[in-house]
Structures are given as structure tokens and as C-alpha cells.
Amino acid sequence: MSTGAAPPIGDPSAIIIIKNLVKEFHGLRAVDDVSLTVARGKVTVIIGPSGSGKSTLLRCINHLEVPTSGDIWVDGIHLTHHAKDINAVRAEVGMVFQQFNLFPHLTVLQNVMLAQRVVRKRSEAEAREIAMQQLARVGIPEKANAYPSQLSGGQQQRVAIARALAMNPKIMLFDEPTSALDPEMIKEVLDVMLELASSGMTMVVVTHEMGFARNAADEVVFMDRGRIVEQGPPDVLFQQPREARTRAFLSQILR
Amino acid sequence: MSIGTERLPAGGRSLAGRFIERAAQWPWWLLVIALVGVLIAWNALTSELYSAIFSRLTLGIGVTIFTTLVAYSLALVIGLLAGLGRVSGNPVVFNIATLYVQVIRGVPILVQLLVIAFVIVPALIDGVNSLGALLAPLIGEPNLLTQTRPQDVPFLTRCIIALAIAYGGFQAETFRAGIQSISKGQMEAARSLGMSYVQAMRYIILPQAIRRVLPPLGNDFIAMLKDSSLVSVLGVRDITQEARLYAAASFRYMETYVSLAFFYLAMTILLSLGVRWLENRLNSHGRGQG
């Protein structure tokens, strides 16, 4: 572990810098010495077989998983050592989960307003206005007063995206956002994500949707057994993968 | 649909068979209690003995209800705090809360009552006295702290403290189970939005957990009402103590204790109907919110 909290000098466009990250669960290495730099405004898609550590890597970026060793800088803040700053960093890093994780006891509008009120300390009126803007952006303003259980899976996931966006995050993390959805609802969520990508949001996306990776990604990262095997622009990685493991994975998933 | 298919075989049966089937589903138990109630109430109105017993028991009903309400409210606060301690990641907090719960669950409630009333409260008074002696140079020798005596703490207060501590231990486990029944994703989503642990508990986890534990908490209230009768052991004049005094003086044990039992039964049945109503309301309300 490096002792300094200053980010390493390098690419000034970098917003997330991960150095030698290791995460162990009961002695098992889920993430094994991973280093990765994410550029501001770019879309990075992480692919790989299940159990390859891609979700764990993503969850380390906002400290939902505490790394065993290694360093992470998010927008210049050294995450690994300054536990007090974690809440502040999390407010700048939106996250969308596979299981949506909407708050079932609150209406859609309250879901999108709550963190704005208690974390950002916005006024009721301002939080409501921003919430309605974001709900309009994801295409379901008419569901503002519904409860999550009254929505379809695709609608719930779009509310979850609006909830994260309402905090005006600098980075959005997506942890398999379409994996729990029925096939006919995947597109509505991917469309929202595509719009977000074209708006210049920095995104890190763990997904099995190769179509999204091809269309939206600036960088594709292939992980296997906790390590980054190969990374590059989507047309390079999908058309001419260098590594045999990448080719084997792609041949199974693209047919 | 299902009703129609269920009725088909019944239609083939005799009228008497159907009557027996229906009759088996009636709440006969409630009818029996109601009949006994009418009988006792009739006695209370017509018999001088019963009306004397009833007016004597009524003297204690205020103490019973007061003890139950105050001890239960305190137990809710203690239980919530200890329950939060039981799910805390802080090892000191977790161990203190677990020690408390384990001790409470391993000692009979009557014994807890005796220990708190006769050991812990006097020990606390001793502590207050030594504190007064220690502060004597600052606030003068005979001060309020050194002058406090154990007998200044009435037995009613000691009983309420004891019942609250005892029930707090049980409610801690109820709250812990409720909190742990909320999926981990809820805490993660709240934290990922930048909320602190305390904010996530307050706005996300507890509102959902408390809704789930309301029925068991309602049952605890009924149990507290019954266990409040233990305060009679310390001479606190609740309805049980009034009954004991009356029975001992009049030798009318049968009439007095049957009336006493009926007092409790009437209160607990009313309360359990209330709890059931609350449960139904929550179920129909919560369905829309999954």
C-alpha cells in the first residue's frame, strides 16, 4: 500500500484511478491486483464470466466493499485511507444495482427526493423540482406518486437511475443493471443509459449486454478470475482480441 | 372459482353434515368466555360479595394500567437501542448489547424484579451517596446526593424499572430480527447515495423494520399487562395485590381469584382484538407497497 494520499501524477483527464487493488473474501481473492484508470466523461464497460470479480471491483469504487489492499482515487480524493470522506465521495458517485433496491416504503418521488434532502440539504421545493426533472429524463414522470411495487422491473430500474442522477453525481456505476429484467424491459433501461452516455456522463458499467458495450463504450475491460485480462476500445477488443481467454469468452457469448 | 369447486362435494352431503361442518368453525371459545363474563357480571350486579370484590379490584386497575403503559414505553426505548446495538458493527456496542440480552433472557422475570428492587436500586443509591460525599467539598456536606435513601425510591418505580429492563431484553431481539429481515440492498442503496449509517437506519431501515415487528410488539404489550401482576410480590397495590389482600381478609379465595382472572382475561381479549385489527390494517396497507 502506498502511504501518500496524493494521487499519482499522470493523465489529468483521469477521474478514477485504481492501483494494485486486492479484495479477499475469507482468503479467496475476488479482485487480484487490479489497476485501472477511468477517464472523465468516458464510458467504461467491464465484461467477464460470473465470479470474475467485476462486480466486486465496481463496489470497491464507492467502498460498498472495503478493499483488502491497494489504492483508489475518485476525483482526486484518496478513498482507501480516508474513511470519513467516503460519504462525501459516495454522494458524487451514483450507483445502480441489479436488484434496483428502491425504498419500498416511499413513493417514487420520495425515493428520488430523500437523499437530496438529507445528504445534499436541498430545500423541499428544489429537491422536488430536480426529482421531477430526472423522472422526466428517464421517461416516467407520471409515476411520481406510485409505490415501487406498483411498477414494472424496467420502470423500477429507471427510477433507480433517476434517484442516483438527482444527486448530480460526477460518476455513475452500473452493476448488471439489466440482469434482473424480463427481456422486453431491457431496452427501455439501455435506452436511458445510452442517452446518459451521450450526455457526457462518466460511466462504469458491469454488464452482459454486448450490444451496449459495442455502441456506448469508449473502453471495454475483460476480467477473469479477479484480474484484468485485456482492455481496449470495443471495436478492437471485440474484433481482434489478443488473449485466448478473451476469445474463448467472446465466442461463448456472441453467437 | 375456488369457492365453486369446494362447494361441489358439500352439495352432495346431508343438511345435518353441512350444519356440523359450519358449526365446527364458529368461535365457541369466545362464546364460553362471553357466557362466563355475563355470569360474573350478573353476580357483580346482584351479589353483595361480588360487587364488593369488584369495587376492591377496581382500586388497583389504575396501578396495573399505569405500570404496564410506562414500563412498556420504557421497554420500547431500551429494546430499540439494544436491538440497534445487536446489529452494530462496533464490537464494544455489540458485546454490551448482547451481554444485556443474554442476562435478561437467562434469568426469570420474577427474580429480575427482586434483584433490581433489592440489589441494583440500593447499589445505585449507594453510588449516588458516595458521589455526594466526593463532591462534599464543592456543594457542602449534607447535600441532596448524600441524603438520598433507598426508601426514597418507591417500589412502584422499582417495579417499573425492572419490567422495562426485562422486556427491553426481549424487544431488543424483536427489533434485531426486524432490522435483519430488511434486505442488505436497502442499506447499500442508502449508503451509495451518501447517507451515513445513522441516516440510512433512520430513513430507510427502521421505518420498514418497525412496520414488520408491530404485531410481535403488540403481543409483548399483552404479555406485559399480564406480567405486571408480578409487582404484587413487592406489595405494589395493583389488581392482583388488591385481590390478595381482600382474599386474605375475607377468606373468599374462590370468588376473589376467579374475579381477578376475569379482569385480566377481559383486558387481554380486548387488547388482542386491537392487535389483530392493527395487523389486518397493516397487511392491507402494506400490500400495495410490497
Coordinates of C-alpha atoms in Angstrom, one line a residue:
Chain A
M1 CA 0.0 0.0 0.0
S2 CA 1.3 3.4 -0.8
T3 CA 1.3 5.8 2.2
G4 CA 0.7 9.1 0.4
A5 CA -2.8 10.4 -0.2
A6 CA -1.8 12.5 -3.2
P7 CA -3.0 11.0 -6.5
P8 CA -0.2 9.7 -8.7
I9 CA 0.8 12.2 -11.3
G10 CA -0.3 11.2 -14.7
D11 CA -3.2 11.7 -17.1
P12 CA -5.1 14.8 -16.0
S13 CA -8.3 13.5 -17.6
A14 CA -8.4 10.6 -15.1
I15 CA -11.3 10.7 -12.7
I16 CA -11.0 7.2 -11.2
I17 CA -7.5 5.8 -10.5
I18 CA -7.2 2.2 -9.1
K19 CA -3.8 0.9 -8.2
N20 CA -3.0 -2.7 -7.2
L21 CA -6.4 -3.3 -5.8
V22 CA -6.9 -6.6 -3.9
K23 CA -10.2 -7.7 -2.3
E24 CA -10.2 -11.0 -0.5
F25 CA -13.3 -12.8 0.9
H26 CA -12.3 -15.4 3.6
G27 CA -8.9 -15.9 1.9
L28 CA -10.4 -16.1 -1.6
R29 CA -9.1 -13.4 -4.0
A30 CA -12.2 -11.9 -5.7
V31 CA -10.1 -9.0 -7.1
D32 CA -6.4 -9.8 -7.6
D33 CA -4.0 -6.9 -8.1
V34 CA -6.1 -4.7 -10.4
S35 CA -5.0 -1.4 -11.7
L36 CA -7.4 0.7 -13.9
T37 CA -7.8 4.3 -14.9
V38 CA -11.2 5.7 -16.0
A39 CA -11.1 8.9 -18.0
R40 CA -13.6 11.8 -17.3
G41 CA -16.7 11.7 -19.5
K42 CA -15.9 8.2 -20.8
V43 CA -17.9 5.0 -20.7
T44 CA -16.0 2.0 -19.4
V45 CA -17.7 -1.4 -19.7
I46 CA -16.5 -4.3 -17.7
I47 CA -17.3 -7.7 -19.0
G48 CA -16.3 -11.2 -18.0
P49 CA -17.7 -14.6 -16.7
S50 CA -19.6 -14.6 -13.5
G51 CA -17.3 -14.8 -10.5
S52 CA -14.6 -12.9 -12.3
G53 CA -14.6 -10.1 -9.7
K54 CA -16.1 -7.4 -11.9
S55 CA -19.0 -6.5 -9.5
T56 CA -16.6 -6.6 -6.6
L57 CA -14.2 -4.2 -8.4
L58 CA -17.2 -1.9 -9.1
R59 CA -18.3 -2.0 -5.5
C60 CA -14.8 -1.1 -4.3
I61 CA -15.0 2.2 -6.2
N62 CA -17.6 3.6 -3.7
H63 CA -16.5 1.4 -0.8
L64 CA -19.5 -0.8 -0.6
E65 CA -16.7 -3.3 -0.4
V66 CA -13.7 -2.3 1.6
P67 CA -10.5 -3.2 -0.3
T68 CA -8.1 -5.6 1.4
S69 CA -5.2 -3.6 -0.1
G70 CA -4.4 -1.2 -2.9
D71 CA -5.4 2.4 -3.5
I72 CA -8.4 4.2 -5.2
W73 CA -8.6 7.8 -6.0
V74 CA -12.0 9.2 -7.0
D75 CA -11.8 12.7 -8.4
G76 CA -8.6 13.3 -6.6
I77 CA -9.8 12.0 -3.2
H78 CA -7.9 9.1 -1.8
L79 CA -10.6 6.6 -0.9
T80 CA -8.7 3.8 0.7
H81 CA -7.4 5.7 3.7
H82 CA -9.9 8.5 4.4
A83 CA -12.9 6.7 5.7
K84 CA -14.5 9.9 6.8
D85 CA -14.7 11.2 3.2
I86 CA -16.5 8.1 2.0
N87 CA -19.9 9.6 2.5
A88 CA -18.8 12.7 0.6
V89 CA -17.4 10.6 -2.3
R90 CA -20.5 8.4 -2.4
A91 CA -22.7 11.4 -2.9
E92 CA -20.6 12.2 -6.1
V93 CA -20.8 8.6 -7.3
G94 CA -24.2 7.3 -8.2
M95 CA -24.8 3.6 -8.2
V96 CA -27.5 1.4 -9.9
F97 CA -28.0 -2.1 -8.7
Q98 CA -29.0 -5.3 -10.3
Q99 CA -32.0 -5.6 -7.9
F100 CA -33.0 -1.9 -8.2
N101 CA -33.1 -1.5 -4.4
L102 CA -35.8 1.1 -4.4
F103 CA -37.1 2.0 -1.0
P104 CA -40.4 0.2 -0.9
H105 CA -42.0 2.3 1.9
L106 CA -41.5 5.5 -0.1
T107 CA -43.2 6.8 -3.2
V108 CA -41.2 7.1 -6.4
L109 CA -41.0 10.9 -5.8
Q110 CA -39.9 10.4 -2.2
N111 CA -37.3 7.8 -3.4
V112 CA -35.7 10.4 -5.7
M113 CA -36.0 13.3 -3.1
L114 CA -34.8 11.7 0.1
A115 CA -31.0 11.7 -0.4
Q116 CA -31.2 15.2 -1.9
R117 CA -32.9 16.4 1.3
V118 CA -30.7 14.7 3.9
V119 CA -27.4 14.5 2.1
R120 CA -27.4 17.5 -0.2
K121 CA -29.5 19.5 2.3
R122 CA -31.7 20.9 -0.6
S123 CA -35.0 22.5 0.2
E124 CA -38.2 20.6 -0.3
A125 CA -39.1 22.6 -3.4
E126 CA -35.7 22.3 -5.0
A127 CA -35.5 18.6 -4.4
R128 CA -39.0 18.1 -5.8
E129 CA -38.1 20.1 -8.9
I130 CA -34.9 18.2 -9.5
A131 CA -36.7 14.9 -8.9
M132 CA -39.4 15.7 -11.4
Q133 CA -36.7 16.7 -14.0
Q134 CA -34.9 13.4 -13.5
L135 CA -38.1 11.4 -13.6
A136 CA -39.0 13.1 -16.9
R137 CA -35.5 12.4 -18.2
V138 CA -36.0 8.6 -17.6
G139 CA -39.5 8.9 -19.1
I140 CA -41.8 8.2 -16.1
P141 CA -42.9 11.5 -14.5
E142 CA -46.4 10.2 -14.4
K143 CA -45.4 7.5 -11.8
A144 CA -44.1 10.1 -9.3
N145 CA -46.8 9.2 -6.7
A146 CA -46.8 5.4 -7.2
Y147 CA -45.0 3.0 -4.9
P148 CA -42.2 0.9 -6.3
S149 CA -44.2 -2.3 -6.1
Q150 CA -46.7 -0.9 -8.5
L151 CA -44.1 -0.5 -11.2
S152 CA -42.6 -3.0 -13.7
G153 CA -39.0 -4.0 -13.3
G154 CA -37.9 -1.7 -16.1
Q155 CA -39.7 1.2 -14.6
Q156 CA -38.2 0.5 -11.2
Q157 CA -34.7 0.4 -12.7
R158 CA -35.4 3.8 -14.4
V159 CA -36.5 5.3 -11.1
A160 CA -33.3 3.9 -9.5
I161 CA -31.3 5.7 -12.3
A162 CA -33.3 8.9 -11.7
R163 CA -32.6 8.6 -7.9
A164 CA -28.9 8.4 -8.5
L165 CA -28.9 11.2 -11.1
A166 CA -30.8 13.6 -8.8
M167 CA -27.7 13.8 -6.6
N168 CA -25.8 15.3 -9.6
P169 CA -23.1 12.7 -9.5
K170 CA -19.8 13.0 -11.4
I171 CA -19.7 9.3 -12.0
M172 CA -22.3 6.6 -12.4
L173 CA -21.7 3.0 -11.6
F174 CA -24.0 0.3 -13.0
D175 CA -23.9 -3.2 -11.5
E176 CA -25.5 -5.5 -14.1
P177 CA -28.5 -3.1 -14.4
T178 CA -30.5 -5.3 -16.8
S179 CA -29.7 -8.8 -15.5
A180 CA -32.8 -9.0 -13.3
L181 CA -35.2 -7.7 -16.0
D182 CA -37.5 -9.5 -18.3
P183 CA -36.3 -9.4 -21.9
E184 CA -38.9 -6.9 -23.1
M185 CA -37.9 -4.4 -20.5
I186 CA -34.1 -4.4 -21.1
K187 CA -34.3 -2.0 -24.0
E188 CA -36.1 0.8 -22.0
V189 CA -33.3 0.8 -19.4
L190 CA -30.5 0.5 -22.0
D191 CA -32.0 3.5 -23.9
V192 CA -31.8 5.6 -20.8
M193 CA -28.2 4.5 -20.3
L194 CA -27.4 5.3 -23.9
E195 CA -28.8 8.8 -23.5
L196 CA -26.8 9.3 -20.4
A197 CA -23.6 8.2 -22.1
S198 CA -24.2 10.6 -25.0
S199 CA -24.7 13.4 -22.5
G200 CA -21.1 13.0 -21.4
M201 CA -21.6 11.3 -18.0
T202 CA -18.6 9.2 -16.8
M203 CA -19.9 5.7 -16.5
V204 CA -18.5 2.4 -15.3
V205 CA -20.9 -0.4 -16.3
V206 CA -20.7 -4.1 -15.5
T207 CA -23.0 -5.9 -17.9
H208 CA -23.6 -8.9 -20.1
E209 CA -25.2 -6.7 -22.8
M210 CA -22.6 -6.8 -25.5
G211 CA -24.7 -4.6 -27.8
F212 CA -24.5 -1.8 -25.2
A213 CA -20.7 -2.3 -24.9
R214 CA -20.3 -2.0 -28.7
N215 CA -22.5 1.0 -29.1
A216 CA -21.7 3.1 -26.0
A217 CA -18.4 2.0 -24.6
D218 CA -15.2 4.0 -25.1
E219 CA -13.2 1.3 -23.3
V220 CA -14.0 -2.4 -22.7
V221 CA -12.3 -4.2 -19.9
F222 CA -12.3 -8.0 -19.9
M223 CA -11.9 -9.6 -16.4
D224 CA -11.3 -13.2 -15.5
R225 CA -10.5 -14.8 -12.1
G226 CA -10.1 -11.4 -10.4
R227 CA -7.6 -10.0 -12.9
I228 CA -7.9 -7.7 -16.0
V229 CA -7.0 -9.9 -18.9
E230 CA -7.3 -7.4 -21.6
Q231 CA -8.8 -3.9 -22.3
G232 CA -9.2 -1.6 -25.3
P233 CA -11.8 0.2 -27.4
P234 CA -14.8 -2.0 -28.2
D235 CA -14.1 -2.5 -32.0
V236 CA -10.5 -3.7 -31.2
L237 CA -11.5 -5.9 -28.2
F238 CA -14.4 -7.5 -29.9
Q239 CA -12.9 -7.8 -33.4
Q240 CA -9.2 -8.7 -32.6
P241 CA -8.9 -9.9 -29.1
R242 CA -5.3 -10.6 -28.2
E243 CA -5.8 -13.1 -25.4
A244 CA -7.0 -16.7 -25.8
R245 CA -9.3 -16.3 -22.8
T246 CA -10.9 -13.2 -24.2
R247 CA -11.6 -15.1 -27.5
A248 CA -13.0 -18.1 -25.6
F249 CA -15.3 -15.9 -23.6
L250 CA -16.5 -13.8 -26.6
S251 CA -17.1 -16.9 -28.7
Q252 CA -19.4 -18.2 -26.0
I253 CA -21.3 -15.0 -25.5
L254 CA -21.5 -13.8 -29.1
R255 CA -23.2 -16.1 -31.5
Chain B
M1 CA -63.7 -20.3 -8.9
S2 CA -62.2 -22.0 -5.9
I3 CA -65.3 -21.4 -3.8
G4 CA -67.4 -23.1 -6.5
T5 CA -65.2 -26.2 -6.7
E6 CA -65.1 -26.5 -2.9
R7 CA -68.8 -26.4 -2.7
L8 CA -69.4 -29.2 -5.1
P9 CA -68.8 -32.1 -2.8
A10 CA -70.5 -30.4 0.1
G11 CA -73.7 -30.1 -2.1
G12 CA -73.9 -33.9 -2.1
R13 CA -73.8 -34.1 1.7
S14 CA -76.8 -34.0 4.0
L15 CA -78.1 -30.9 5.6
A16 CA -77.0 -32.1 9.1
G17 CA -73.5 -32.8 7.8
R18 CA -73.2 -29.3 6.4
F19 CA -74.5 -27.8 9.7
I20 CA -71.9 -29.7 11.7
E21 CA -69.2 -28.5 9.3
R22 CA -70.2 -24.9 9.7
A23 CA -70.7 -25.2 13.4
A24 CA -67.2 -26.5 13.8
Q25 CA -65.9 -23.2 12.5
W26 CA -67.7 -21.0 14.9
P27 CA -65.6 -19.3 17.7
W28 CA -67.1 -21.4 20.5
W29 CA -64.2 -20.4 22.8
L30 CA -65.3 -16.8 22.6
L31 CA -68.9 -17.8 23.4
V32 CA -67.7 -19.6 26.5
I33 CA -65.7 -16.6 27.7
A34 CA -68.7 -14.3 27.0
L35 CA -71.0 -16.6 29.0
V36 CA -68.7 -16.7 31.9
G37 CA -68.4 -12.9 31.6
V38 CA -72.1 -12.5 31.7
L39 CA -72.3 -14.8 34.7
I40 CA -69.7 -12.9 36.6
A41 CA -71.1 -9.5 35.6
W42 CA -74.6 -10.7 36.7
N43 CA -73.0 -11.7 40.1
A44 CA -71.3 -8.4 40.3
L45 CA -74.6 -6.6 39.9
T46 CA -76.7 -8.9 42.2
S47 CA -74.4 -10.4 44.8
E48 CA -73.1 -8.2 47.5
L49 CA -69.9 -10.2 47.8
Y50 CA -69.1 -9.9 44.1
S51 CA -69.8 -6.3 44.0
A52 CA -67.5 -5.8 47.0
I53 CA -64.8 -7.7 45.2
F54 CA -65.3 -5.8 42.0
S55 CA -65.1 -2.4 43.7
R56 CA -61.9 -3.5 45.6
L57 CA -60.2 -4.7 42.4
T58 CA -61.1 -1.5 40.6
L59 CA -58.9 0.3 43.1
G60 CA -55.9 -1.4 41.7
I61 CA -56.7 -1.1 38.0
G62 CA -55.1 2.3 37.7
V63 CA -51.8 1.0 39.1
T64 CA -51.9 -2.0 36.7
I65 CA -52.5 0.1 33.6
F66 CA -50.0 2.8 34.7
T67 CA -47.3 0.2 35.3
T68 CA -48.0 -1.5 32.0
L69 CA -48.0 1.7 29.9
V70 CA -44.9 3.3 31.5
A71 CA -42.9 0.1 31.7
Y72 CA -43.8 -0.8 28.1
S73 CA -42.9 2.6 26.7
L74 CA -39.5 2.5 28.5
A75 CA -39.0 -1.1 27.3
L76 CA -39.6 0.1 23.7
V77 CA -36.8 2.7 24.0
I78 CA -34.4 0.2 25.7
G79 CA -35.3 -2.5 23.2
L80 CA -34.8 -0.3 20.2
L81 CA -31.4 0.9 21.5
A82 CA -30.3 -2.6 22.4
G83 CA -31.6 -4.0 19.1
L84 CA -29.5 -1.4 17.2
G85 CA -26.6 -2.5 19.4
R86 CA -27.1 -6.1 18.4
V87 CA -26.7 -5.3 14.7
S88 CA -23.9 -2.8 15.3
G89 CA -20.5 -3.4 13.7
N90 CA -18.8 -1.8 16.7
P91 CA -17.6 -4.7 18.8
V92 CA -17.9 -2.8 22.1
V93 CA -21.5 -1.8 21.4
F94 CA -22.4 -5.2 20.1
N95 CA -21.0 -7.0 23.1
I96 CA -22.6 -4.7 25.7
A97 CA -26.0 -5.2 23.9
T98 CA -25.5 -9.0 23.7
L99 CA -24.5 -9.3 27.3
Y100 CA -27.6 -7.4 28.3
V101 CA -29.9 -9.6 26.2
Q102 CA -28.3 -12.8 27.3
V103 CA -28.5 -12.0 31.0
I104 CA -32.2 -10.9 30.7
R105 CA -33.1 -14.0 28.8
G106 CA -31.4 -16.3 31.2
V107 CA -33.0 -15.0 34.5
P108 CA -36.7 -15.5 35.4
I109 CA -38.6 -12.2 35.3
L110 CA -39.6 -12.6 39.0
V111 CA -36.0 -13.0 40.0
Q112 CA -35.0 -9.9 37.9
L113 CA -37.7 -8.0 39.7
L114 CA -36.3 -9.0 43.1
V115 CA -32.7 -8.3 42.1
I116 CA -33.4 -4.9 40.6
A117 CA -35.6 -3.8 43.5
F118 CA -33.4 -5.1 46.4
V119 CA -29.9 -5.2 44.9
I120 CA -29.4 -2.8 42.0
V121 CA -31.5 0.1 43.1
P122 CA -29.9 0.2 46.6
A123 CA -26.5 -0.2 45.0
L124 CA -27.3 2.8 42.7
I125 CA -28.3 4.8 45.8
D126 CA -25.0 3.9 47.4
G127 CA -23.2 5.1 44.4
V128 CA -25.2 8.4 44.5
N129 CA -24.3 8.8 48.2
S130 CA -20.6 8.2 47.6
L131 CA -20.8 10.7 44.7
G132 CA -22.3 13.2 47.2
A133 CA -19.5 12.6 49.7
L134 CA -17.0 13.0 46.9
L135 CA -18.5 16.3 45.9
A136 CA -19.0 17.5 49.5
P137 CA -16.1 20.0 49.4
L138 CA -17.8 21.6 46.4
I139 CA -21.5 21.5 47.4
G140 CA -21.5 21.2 51.2
E141 CA -21.6 18.1 53.5
P142 CA -25.3 17.3 54.0
N143 CA -26.3 17.6 50.3
L144 CA -29.1 16.1 48.2
L145 CA -26.9 13.3 47.0
T146 CA -25.8 12.1 50.4
Q147 CA -29.3 12.5 51.8
T148 CA -30.9 10.2 49.3
R149 CA -32.0 6.9 50.9
P150 CA -33.1 3.7 49.2
Q151 CA -36.6 4.1 50.7
D152 CA -37.0 7.3 48.7
V153 CA -37.4 5.2 45.6
P154 CA -40.9 3.8 45.8
F155 CA -41.5 0.1 45.0
L156 CA -43.8 1.1 42.1
T157 CA -40.8 2.9 40.5
R158 CA -38.5 -0.1 41.1
C159 CA -41.0 -2.4 39.6
I160 CA -41.5 -0.3 36.5
I161 CA -37.7 -0.1 36.0
A162 CA -37.4 -3.8 36.4
L163 CA -40.2 -4.7 34.0
A164 CA -38.8 -2.2 31.5
I165 CA -35.3 -3.7 31.7
A166 CA -36.7 -7.2 31.4
Y167 CA -39.0 -6.5 28.4
G168 CA -36.3 -4.4 26.8
G169 CA -34.2 -7.5 26.5
F170 CA -36.9 -9.4 24.7
Q171 CA -37.8 -6.5 22.5
A172 CA -34.2 -6.0 21.5
E173 CA -34.3 -9.4 19.8
T174 CA -37.6 -8.5 18.1
F175 CA -36.1 -5.2 16.8
R176 CA -32.9 -7.1 15.7
A177 CA -34.9 -9.7 13.8
G178 CA -36.9 -6.9 12.1
I179 CA -33.8 -5.0 11.1
Q180 CA -32.1 -8.1 9.8
S181 CA -35.2 -9.0 7.8
I182 CA -34.7 -6.0 5.6
S183 CA -32.6 -6.9 2.5
K184 CA -28.9 -5.8 2.5
G185 CA -29.5 -4.0 -0.7
Q186 CA -31.6 -1.3 1.1
M187 CA -28.6 -0.3 3.3
E188 CA -26.3 -0.4 0.3
A189 CA -28.6 1.8 -1.8
A190 CA -28.9 4.3 1.0
R191 CA -25.2 4.3 1.6
S192 CA -24.4 4.6 -2.1
L193 CA -26.4 7.8 -2.1
G194 CA -24.1 9.3 0.5
M195 CA -26.3 8.7 3.6
S196 CA -24.5 8.0 6.8
Y197 CA -25.2 4.7 8.7
V198 CA -27.4 6.6 11.1
Q199 CA -29.4 8.4 8.3
A200 CA -29.8 5.1 6.5
M201 CA -31.2 3.4 9.7
R202 CA -33.5 6.3 10.4
Y203 CA -35.0 6.9 7.0
I204 CA -34.7 3.5 5.3
I205 CA -34.2 0.5 7.5
L206 CA -36.1 1.3 10.7
P207 CA -39.4 2.5 9.0
Q208 CA -39.6 -0.8 7.2
A209 CA -38.4 -2.9 10.1
I210 CA -40.8 -1.4 12.7
R211 CA -43.7 -2.0 10.4
R212 CA -42.7 -5.7 10.3
V213 CA -42.3 -6.0 14.1
L214 CA -45.6 -4.2 15.1
P215 CA -47.5 -7.5 15.6
P216 CA -44.9 -9.1 17.9
L217 CA -44.6 -5.8 19.7
G218 CA -48.4 -5.8 20.2
N219 CA -48.2 -9.3 21.7
D220 CA -45.5 -8.1 24.0
F221 CA -47.8 -5.4 25.3
I222 CA -50.4 -8.1 26.2
A223 CA -47.6 -10.1 27.9
M224 CA -46.5 -7.0 29.8
L225 CA -50.1 -6.4 31.1
K226 CA -50.1 -10.0 32.5
D227 CA -46.6 -9.8 33.9
S228 CA -47.4 -6.5 35.6
S229 CA -49.2 -8.8 38.2
L230 CA -45.7 -9.7 39.5
V231 CA -45.4 -6.3 41.1
S232 CA -47.8 -7.6 43.8
V233 CA -44.9 -9.6 45.1
L234 CA -43.3 -6.3 46.2
G235 CA -46.5 -5.1 47.8
V236 CA -47.4 -2.7 45.0
R237 CA -51.2 -2.4 45.0
D238 CA -52.2 -3.4 41.5
I239 CA -55.3 -5.5 41.0
T240 CA -53.5 -8.7 41.9
Q241 CA -52.3 -7.2 45.2
E242 CA -55.8 -5.9 46.0
A243 CA -57.2 -9.3 45.3
R244 CA -54.7 -11.0 47.6
L245 CA -55.4 -8.6 50.4
Y246 CA -59.1 -8.9 50.0
A247 CA -59.0 -12.7 49.8
A248 CA -56.7 -13.0 52.9
A249 CA -59.0 -10.8 54.9
S250 CA -62.3 -12.3 53.8
F251 CA -61.3 -15.9 53.2
R252 CA -63.3 -15.7 49.9
Y253 CA -60.4 -17.1 47.8
M254 CA -62.6 -18.7 45.1
E255 CA -64.8 -15.7 44.3
T256 CA -61.9 -13.2 44.6
Y257 CA -59.4 -15.0 42.3
V258 CA -62.0 -16.0 39.7
S259 CA -62.9 -12.3 39.5
L260 CA -59.2 -11.4 39.3
A261 CA -58.6 -13.8 36.5
F262 CA -61.7 -12.5 34.7
F263 CA -60.3 -8.9 35.0
Y264 CA -57.1 -9.9 33.2
L265 CA -58.9 -12.0 30.6
A266 CA -61.3 -9.2 29.7
M267 CA -58.4 -6.8 29.2
T268 CA -56.2 -9.2 27.2
I269 CA -59.0 -10.2 24.9
L270 CA -59.8 -6.6 24.2
L271 CA -56.1 -5.9 23.5
S272 CA -55.7 -8.9 21.3
L273 CA -58.6 -7.9 19.2
G274 CA -56.9 -4.5 18.9
V275 CA -53.6 -6.1 17.8
R276 CA -55.5 -8.3 15.3
W277 CA -57.2 -5.2 13.9
L278 CA -53.8 -3.4 13.6
E279 CA -52.3 -6.4 11.9
N280 CA -55.1 -6.5 9.3
R281 CA -54.8 -2.8 8.7
L282 CA -51.1 -3.1 8.1
N283 CA -51.4 -6.0 5.8
S284 CA -54.0 -4.4 3.6
H285 CA -52.0 -1.2 3.7
G286 CA -48.6 -2.8 3.1
R287 CA -49.7 -4.9 0.2
G288 CA -49.6 -2.0 -2.3
Q289 CA -46.0 -1.4 -1.2
G290 CA -44.6 -4.9 -1.3

